[in-house]
Structure formats: structure tokens, C-alpha cells
Coordinates of C-alpha atoms in Angstrom, one line a residue:
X1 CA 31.5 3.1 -103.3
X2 CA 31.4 6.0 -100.7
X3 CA 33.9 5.6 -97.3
X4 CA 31.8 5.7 -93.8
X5 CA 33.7 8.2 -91.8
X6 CA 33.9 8.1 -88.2
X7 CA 34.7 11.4 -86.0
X8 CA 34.9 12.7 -82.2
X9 CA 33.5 15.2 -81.0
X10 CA 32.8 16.5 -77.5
X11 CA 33.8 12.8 -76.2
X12 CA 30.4 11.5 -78.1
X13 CA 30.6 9.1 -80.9
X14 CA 28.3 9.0 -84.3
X15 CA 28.3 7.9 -87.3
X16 CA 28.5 10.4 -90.2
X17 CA 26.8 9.1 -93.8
X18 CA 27.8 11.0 -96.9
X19 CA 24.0 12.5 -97.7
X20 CA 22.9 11.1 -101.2
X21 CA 19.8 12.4 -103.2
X22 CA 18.8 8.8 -104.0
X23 CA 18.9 7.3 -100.8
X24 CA 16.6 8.9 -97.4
X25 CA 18.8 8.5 -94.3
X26 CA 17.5 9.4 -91.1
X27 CA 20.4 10.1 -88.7
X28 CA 21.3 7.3 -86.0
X29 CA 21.2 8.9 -82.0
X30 CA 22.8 6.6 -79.0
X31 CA 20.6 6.9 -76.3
X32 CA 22.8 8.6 -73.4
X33 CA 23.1 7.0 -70.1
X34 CA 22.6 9.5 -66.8
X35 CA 25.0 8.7 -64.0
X36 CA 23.7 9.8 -60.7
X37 CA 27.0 8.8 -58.9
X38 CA 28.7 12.0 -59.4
X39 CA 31.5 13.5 -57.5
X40 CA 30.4 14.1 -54.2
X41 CA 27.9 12.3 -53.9
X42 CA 25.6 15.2 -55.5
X43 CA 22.0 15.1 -57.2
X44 CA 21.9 15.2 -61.1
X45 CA 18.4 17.0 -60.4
X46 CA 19.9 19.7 -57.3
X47 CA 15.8 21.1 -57.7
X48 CA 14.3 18.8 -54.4
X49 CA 17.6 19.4 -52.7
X50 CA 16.2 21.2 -49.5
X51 CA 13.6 18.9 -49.1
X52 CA 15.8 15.5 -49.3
X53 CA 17.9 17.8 -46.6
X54 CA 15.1 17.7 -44.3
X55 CA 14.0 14.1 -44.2
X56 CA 17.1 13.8 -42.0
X57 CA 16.9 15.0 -38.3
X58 CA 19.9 14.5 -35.9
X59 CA 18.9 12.8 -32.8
X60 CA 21.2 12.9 -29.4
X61 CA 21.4 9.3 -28.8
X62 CA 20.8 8.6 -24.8
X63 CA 23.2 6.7 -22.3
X64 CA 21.3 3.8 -21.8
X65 CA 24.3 3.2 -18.7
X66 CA 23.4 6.3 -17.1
X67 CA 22.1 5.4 -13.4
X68 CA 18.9 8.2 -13.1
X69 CA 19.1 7.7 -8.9
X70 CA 22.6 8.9 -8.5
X71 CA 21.6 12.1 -10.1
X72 CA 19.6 15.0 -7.8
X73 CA 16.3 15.5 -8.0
X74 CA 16.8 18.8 -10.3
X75 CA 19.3 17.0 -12.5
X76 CA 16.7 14.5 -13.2
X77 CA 13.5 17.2 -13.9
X78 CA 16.0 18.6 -16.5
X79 CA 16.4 15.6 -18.4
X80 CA 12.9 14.7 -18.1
X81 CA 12.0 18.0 -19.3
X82 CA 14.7 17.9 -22.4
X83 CA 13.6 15.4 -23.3
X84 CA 9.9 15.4 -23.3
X85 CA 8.9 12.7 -20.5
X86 CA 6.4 13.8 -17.9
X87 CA 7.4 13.3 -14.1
X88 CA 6.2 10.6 -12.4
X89 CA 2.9 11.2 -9.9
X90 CA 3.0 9.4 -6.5
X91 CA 0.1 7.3 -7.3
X92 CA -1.5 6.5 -3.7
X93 CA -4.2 4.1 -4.9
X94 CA -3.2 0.3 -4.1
X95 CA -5.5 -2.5 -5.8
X96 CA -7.6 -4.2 -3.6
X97 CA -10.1 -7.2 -2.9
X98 CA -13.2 -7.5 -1.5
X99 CA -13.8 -10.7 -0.1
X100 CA -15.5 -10.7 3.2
X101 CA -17.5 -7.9 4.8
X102 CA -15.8 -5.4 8.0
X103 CA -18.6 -6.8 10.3
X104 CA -21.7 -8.1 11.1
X105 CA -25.0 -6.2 9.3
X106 CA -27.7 -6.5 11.2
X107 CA -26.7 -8.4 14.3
X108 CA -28.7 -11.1 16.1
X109 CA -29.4 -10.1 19.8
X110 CA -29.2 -12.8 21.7
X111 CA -32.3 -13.3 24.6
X112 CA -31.1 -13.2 28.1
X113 CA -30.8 -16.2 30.1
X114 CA -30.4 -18.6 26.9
X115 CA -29.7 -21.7 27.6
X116 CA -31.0 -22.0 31.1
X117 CA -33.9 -22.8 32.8
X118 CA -36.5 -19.5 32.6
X119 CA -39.8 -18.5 33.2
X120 CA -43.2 -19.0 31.3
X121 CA -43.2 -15.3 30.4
X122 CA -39.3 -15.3 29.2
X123 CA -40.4 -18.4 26.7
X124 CA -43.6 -16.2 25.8
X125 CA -41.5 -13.1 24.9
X126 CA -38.7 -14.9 23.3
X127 CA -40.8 -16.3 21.1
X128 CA -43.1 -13.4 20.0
X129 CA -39.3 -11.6 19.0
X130 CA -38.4 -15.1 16.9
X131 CA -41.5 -15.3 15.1
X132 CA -40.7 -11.5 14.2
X133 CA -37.8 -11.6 12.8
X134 CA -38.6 -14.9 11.0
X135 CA -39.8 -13.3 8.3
X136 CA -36.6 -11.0 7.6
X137 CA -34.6 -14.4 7.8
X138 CA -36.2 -16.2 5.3
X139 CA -36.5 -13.9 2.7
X140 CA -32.8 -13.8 3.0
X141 CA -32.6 -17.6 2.7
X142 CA -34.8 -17.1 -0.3
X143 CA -32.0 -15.1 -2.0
X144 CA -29.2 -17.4 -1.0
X145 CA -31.2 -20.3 -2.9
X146 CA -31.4 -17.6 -5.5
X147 CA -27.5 -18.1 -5.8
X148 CA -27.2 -21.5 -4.4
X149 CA -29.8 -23.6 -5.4
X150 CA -28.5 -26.4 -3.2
X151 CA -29.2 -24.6 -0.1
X152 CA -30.7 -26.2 2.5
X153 CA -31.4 -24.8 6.4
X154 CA -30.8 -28.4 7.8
X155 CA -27.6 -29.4 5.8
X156 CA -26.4 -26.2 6.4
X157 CA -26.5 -26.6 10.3
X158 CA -24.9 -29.6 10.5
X159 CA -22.1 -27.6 7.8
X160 CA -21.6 -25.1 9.7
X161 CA -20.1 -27.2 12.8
X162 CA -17.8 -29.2 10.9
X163 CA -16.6 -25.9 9.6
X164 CA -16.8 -24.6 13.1
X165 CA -14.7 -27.9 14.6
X166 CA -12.3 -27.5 11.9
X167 CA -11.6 -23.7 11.9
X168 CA -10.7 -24.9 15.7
X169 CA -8.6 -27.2 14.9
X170 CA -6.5 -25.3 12.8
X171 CA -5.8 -22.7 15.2
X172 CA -4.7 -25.2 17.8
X173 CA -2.4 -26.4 15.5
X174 CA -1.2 -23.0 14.1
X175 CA -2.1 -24.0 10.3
X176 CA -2.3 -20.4 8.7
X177 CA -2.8 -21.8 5.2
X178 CA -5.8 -24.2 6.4
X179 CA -7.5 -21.8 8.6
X180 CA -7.8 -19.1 5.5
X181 CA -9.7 -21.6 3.4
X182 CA -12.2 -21.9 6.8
X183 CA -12.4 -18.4 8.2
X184 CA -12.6 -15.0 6.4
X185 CA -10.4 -12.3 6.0
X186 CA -11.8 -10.1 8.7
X187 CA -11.8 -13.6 11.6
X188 CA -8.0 -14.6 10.5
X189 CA -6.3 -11.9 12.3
X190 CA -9.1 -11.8 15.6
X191 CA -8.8 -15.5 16.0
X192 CA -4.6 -15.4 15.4
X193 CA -4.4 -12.6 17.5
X194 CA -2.0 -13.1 20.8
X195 CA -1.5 -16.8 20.3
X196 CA 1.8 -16.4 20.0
X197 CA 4.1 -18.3 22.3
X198 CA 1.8 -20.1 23.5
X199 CA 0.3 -23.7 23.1
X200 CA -3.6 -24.6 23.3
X201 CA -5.2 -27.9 23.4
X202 CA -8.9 -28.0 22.2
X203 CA -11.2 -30.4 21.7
X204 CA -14.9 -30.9 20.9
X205 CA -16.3 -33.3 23.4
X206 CA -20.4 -33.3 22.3
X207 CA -23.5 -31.5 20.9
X208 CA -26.1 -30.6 24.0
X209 CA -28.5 -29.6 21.1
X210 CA -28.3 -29.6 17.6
X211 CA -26.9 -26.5 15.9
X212 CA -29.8 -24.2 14.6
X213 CA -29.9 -21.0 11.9
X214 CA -32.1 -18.6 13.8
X215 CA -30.6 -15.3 11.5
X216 CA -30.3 -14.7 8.5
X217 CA -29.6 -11.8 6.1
X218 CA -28.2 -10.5 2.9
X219 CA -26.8 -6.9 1.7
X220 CA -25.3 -5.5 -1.5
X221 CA -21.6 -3.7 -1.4
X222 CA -20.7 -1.0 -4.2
X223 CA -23.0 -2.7 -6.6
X224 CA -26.0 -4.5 -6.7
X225 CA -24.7 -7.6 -8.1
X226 CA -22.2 -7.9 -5.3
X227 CA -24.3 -9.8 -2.5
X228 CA -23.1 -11.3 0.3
X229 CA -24.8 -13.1 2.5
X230 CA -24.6 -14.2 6.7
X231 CA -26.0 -16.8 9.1
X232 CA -26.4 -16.7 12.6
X233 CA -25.8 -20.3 13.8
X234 CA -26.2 -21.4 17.9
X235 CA -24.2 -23.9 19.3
X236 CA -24.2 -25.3 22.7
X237 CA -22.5 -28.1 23.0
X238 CA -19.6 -29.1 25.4
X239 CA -15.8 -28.4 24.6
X240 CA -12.4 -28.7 26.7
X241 CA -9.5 -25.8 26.6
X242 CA -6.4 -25.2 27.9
X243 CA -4.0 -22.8 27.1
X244 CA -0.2 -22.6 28.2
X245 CA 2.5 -19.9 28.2
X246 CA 5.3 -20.6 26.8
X247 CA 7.1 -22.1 29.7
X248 CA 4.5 -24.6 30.1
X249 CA 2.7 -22.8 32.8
X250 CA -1.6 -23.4 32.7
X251 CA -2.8 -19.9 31.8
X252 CA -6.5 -20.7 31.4
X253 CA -8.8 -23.8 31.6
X254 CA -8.3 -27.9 31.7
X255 CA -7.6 -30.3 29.2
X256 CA -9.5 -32.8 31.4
X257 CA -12.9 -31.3 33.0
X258 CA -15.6 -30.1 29.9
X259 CA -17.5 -26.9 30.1
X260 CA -20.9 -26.3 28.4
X261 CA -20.5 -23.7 25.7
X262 CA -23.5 -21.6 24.4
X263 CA -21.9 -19.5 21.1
X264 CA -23.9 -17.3 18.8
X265 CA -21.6 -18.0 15.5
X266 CA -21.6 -16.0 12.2
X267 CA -21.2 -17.2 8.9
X268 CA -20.2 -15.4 5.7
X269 CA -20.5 -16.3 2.0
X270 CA -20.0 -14.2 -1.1
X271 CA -22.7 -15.3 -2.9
X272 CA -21.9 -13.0 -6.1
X273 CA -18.6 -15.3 -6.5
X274 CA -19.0 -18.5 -8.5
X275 CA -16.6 -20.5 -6.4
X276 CA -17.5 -18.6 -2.9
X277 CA -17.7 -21.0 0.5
X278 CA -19.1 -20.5 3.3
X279 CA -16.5 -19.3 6.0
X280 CA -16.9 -18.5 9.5
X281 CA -16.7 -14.7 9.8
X282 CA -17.5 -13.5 13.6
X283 CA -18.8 -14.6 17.5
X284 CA -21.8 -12.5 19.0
X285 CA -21.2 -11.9 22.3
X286 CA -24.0 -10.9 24.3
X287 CA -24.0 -8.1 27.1
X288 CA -25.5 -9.8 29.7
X289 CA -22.9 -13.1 29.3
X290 CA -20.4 -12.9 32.2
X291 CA -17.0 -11.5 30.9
X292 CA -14.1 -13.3 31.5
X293 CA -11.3 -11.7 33.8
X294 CA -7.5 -12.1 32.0
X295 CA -5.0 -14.5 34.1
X296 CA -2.4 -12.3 35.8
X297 CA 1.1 -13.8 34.7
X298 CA 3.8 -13.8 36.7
X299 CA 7.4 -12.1 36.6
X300 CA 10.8 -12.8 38.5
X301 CA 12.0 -10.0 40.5
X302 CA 15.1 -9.5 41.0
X303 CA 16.1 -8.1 44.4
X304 CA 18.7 -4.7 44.5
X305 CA 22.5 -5.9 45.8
X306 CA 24.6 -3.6 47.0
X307 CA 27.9 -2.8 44.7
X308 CA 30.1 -4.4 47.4
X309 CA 28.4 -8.1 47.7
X310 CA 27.9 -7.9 43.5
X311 CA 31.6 -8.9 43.3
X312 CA 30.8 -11.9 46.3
X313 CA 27.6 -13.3 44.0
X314 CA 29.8 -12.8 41.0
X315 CA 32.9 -14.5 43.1
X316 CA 30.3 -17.9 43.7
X317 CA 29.1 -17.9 40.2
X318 CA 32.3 -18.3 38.8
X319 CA 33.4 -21.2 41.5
X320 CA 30.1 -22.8 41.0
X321 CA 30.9 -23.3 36.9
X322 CA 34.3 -24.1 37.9
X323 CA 32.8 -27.0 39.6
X324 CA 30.3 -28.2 37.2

């Protein structure tokens, strides 16, 4: 029986069979194991090596801490520019609303001598203009049914004062937050205007007639869709005001005797909006209605005193608190 030798070479191990003509032996081969962990740290295959080199980039890692507004205007541009960023544009657009319109389209001209006694020919004449611009008025209340199905002329009237009486009521009392929910944007700051410091007692005393639309109109803003819509209401009725300074003085009017009022008031709605209102918006004020002249307040004066006799009023001051 033949002795299996075993022998090194080249740090591989076989196995070595004597080779017999009776017997076919095919040679045994160890499959070798490839170690890519070699010594330092280099590729068993070096043929993709500037390649796997360039899927690596080395990136300057920013301050995160550094304060941009301590640095000058050209310090900043540079690091911008280094680093790719375009500089900021001073944007001068500002988002805005549109709620209410800037005034009153297509104003109602008021006859002259409304509300008094007149002549057969005035009644003639101011009812030839009426019937005139009836028409314009109620196709424009045929539109606001378009968008408000629940429209109606006589409701509305009777609306439009308790909105009116409210709105009032408000301002007397100085409640900003309630009088935006009754007056529009444009009214708010005409109707708050020069109030301040001073104290007003109001009050609706009675209709003399019933409140009546006699204008009415719609327009479009930027689009076609965006309608808004405004109502010319007249009021006469009789009210009570007084208004004070702020040390108590009576600048203008009574709380007790009533005056009869005739207003032309203005109401707004935007009728594109789903949850729009109706809001009071402006007064017409006709030309021919007397203007009202502005109370002339009054100012201490305090007389010039010579240098020598400011030391004697100073002098009696001082005894005077002594005293007290």
C-alpha cells in the first residue's frame, strides 16, 4: 500500500497521489479565498480606482453660528456669491384685500329742498328725475337677488336702520371691534376720525317717515365675478347729540332738545363673497344743505411777568403749599 505525501509549497497546501496506471485520478484544487482587506486599505482590482476617487467631493462645511448682520454689506455679497445663493430683491409688493369699494359709484343727487314743504312744479320735476332713474335701480336690485335670493326692498329698509342705529351706537361707545362688523373699511376711519378725547351722547329719538331705497347700483372690480353692490337709503327721522371735550365742556348740540335729521345713507355689500353683509359704507351730503360752522375752543392765556415779580408769584406759590 502506497504512503499519501503531503508537501508546501508557496504557503498553498495539496495533496500529492502517487499516479497509478490502474486507477484515473483527477487532481483535487482548494478553492482560494480573495481578501479585499489589504494593507492600506487598497483595492484588489486598482482598474476603477480613479473613478471610486471621484464619487467623493470635499465640501467646506458652513458656520451655522455665524451672525450674517454683523458682517458689511460686501462681506456678505462674497459669501453669497461663494457660495452660490442669489441676493435678496427688496420685494415692494404687500398682499392685500379688497373688501369694500374707495367710494360711492354713481352717486344719488339729492333734489333740493327735500324734506320741506315745495312747490307743485318741484314735486313735478322731482318726480319725472325718480321715475328716470328707476329703471337703472332696479335692474341693479335684479342682480343683488341674483346673489341674494332673499332680497327684499322692504326688509331691507327697515335693515338698514337697525344697522344704521347700531353703527351709532358703537361709535358713542368707542367699540372698534363692533363697529367693523357694521361699517366698512373705507367708513371705519371717517366715522373714528377726531373722536378722540372726547365723549358723545347719541340717541335715536323717532322715525318722521319710514326709511326708503330710492338708489341702487352694482359694478364689477378687476374681474367680472367680483360684484359689489350699493343702496342709497333716506332717513329722516329725529335724533339727539351732544358732544364734549375732554374737560367736559359742550362742544356741539344737546342731549335734551331733538333735531329733525334728513340723511342720504349708503350701503355696501360684496355680493361676490358667500358670507358678505351689508355694511354701511358712506353719507351723501348735498350742496345746497347748509354747512355746519366748527365750535371755536378755547385756550388759557397766560399773561407776560416781568423777571423781577416771577420770584414774588414763585415766593406765594410756595407759602400757599406750605399752608395746605
Amino acid at each position: 500500500m502506497s504512503k499519501l505525501a503531503l508537501s508546501f509549497s508557496n504557503g498553498i497546501k495539496f495533496l500529492q497521489i502517487p499516479n497509478y496506471s490502474f486507477l484515473s485520478v483527477t487532481p483535487i484544487v482548494l478553492p482560494t479565498l480573495q481578501c479585499r482587506h489589504r494593507i492600506n486599505n487598497r483595492h484588489w482590482d486598482p482598474k476603477w480606482k480613479k473613478l471610486r476617487g471621484q464619487k467623493f467631493i470635499k465640501m467646506e462645511i458652513p458656520n451655522l453660528h455665524e451672525d450674517l448682520n454683523e458682517l458689511s454689506p460686501e462681506e456678505r455679497r462674497s459669501k453669497m456669491k461663494k457660495r452660490g445663493i442669489a441676493p435678496p430683491r427688496p420685494y415692494m409688493e404687500r398682499p392685500f384685500y379688497i373688501s369694500s369699494t374707495g367710494g360711492i359709484f354713481e352717486p344719488y343727487v339729492p333734489p333740493e329742498g327735500d324734506g320741506k314743504v315745495s312747490s307743485v312744479k318741484g314735486v313735478i320735476k322731482e318726480k319725472a328725475e325718480f321715475v328716470e332713474k328707476k329703471g337703472k335701480s332696479w335692474t341693479a336690485i335684479r342682480k343683488i337677488r341674483s346673489y341674494d335670493e332673499d332680497f327684499e326692498s322692504k326688509e331691507f329698509a327697515e335693515q338698514a336702520q337697525d344697522i344704521y342705529i347700531k353703527a351709532h351706537e358703537a361709535l358713542v361707545e368707542k367699540n372698534k371691534h363692533k363697529l367693523r362688523e357694521l361699517v366698512t373699511e373705507r367708513a371705519y376711519p371717517e366715522m373714528m376720525h377726531n373722536i378722540k378725547n372726547k365723549t358723545l351722547r347719541w340717541k335715536f329719538v323717532k322715525s318722521l317717515e319710514p326709511p326708503k331705497i330710492i338708489h341702487a347700483r352694482c359694478t364689477e372690480m378687476i374681474t367680472k365675478e367680483n360684484v359689489f353692490g350699493q343702496i342709497t337709503v333716506r332717513f329722516h327721522t329725529q335724533q339727539t347729540l351732544a358732544v364734549y371735550d375732554r374737560f367736559g365742556r359742550l362742544m356741539h348740540g344737546s342731549e335734551i332738545i331733538a333735531k329733525d335729521v334728513l340723511e342720504y345713507v349708503v350701503f355696501e355689500k360684496h355680493l361676490a363673497n358667500l358670507y358678505g353683509v351689508w355694511k354701511l359704507h358712506d353719507k351723501i351730503i348735498p350742496d345746497w344743505m347748509e354747512k355746519r360752522e366748527p365750535r371755536a375752543l378755547t385756550y388759557v392765556v397766560e399773561e407776560e411777568i416781568a423777571p423781577e415779580k416771577k420770584e414774588e408769584v414763585q415766593e406765594k406759590k410756595v407759602e400757599v403749599a406750605v399752608t395746605q
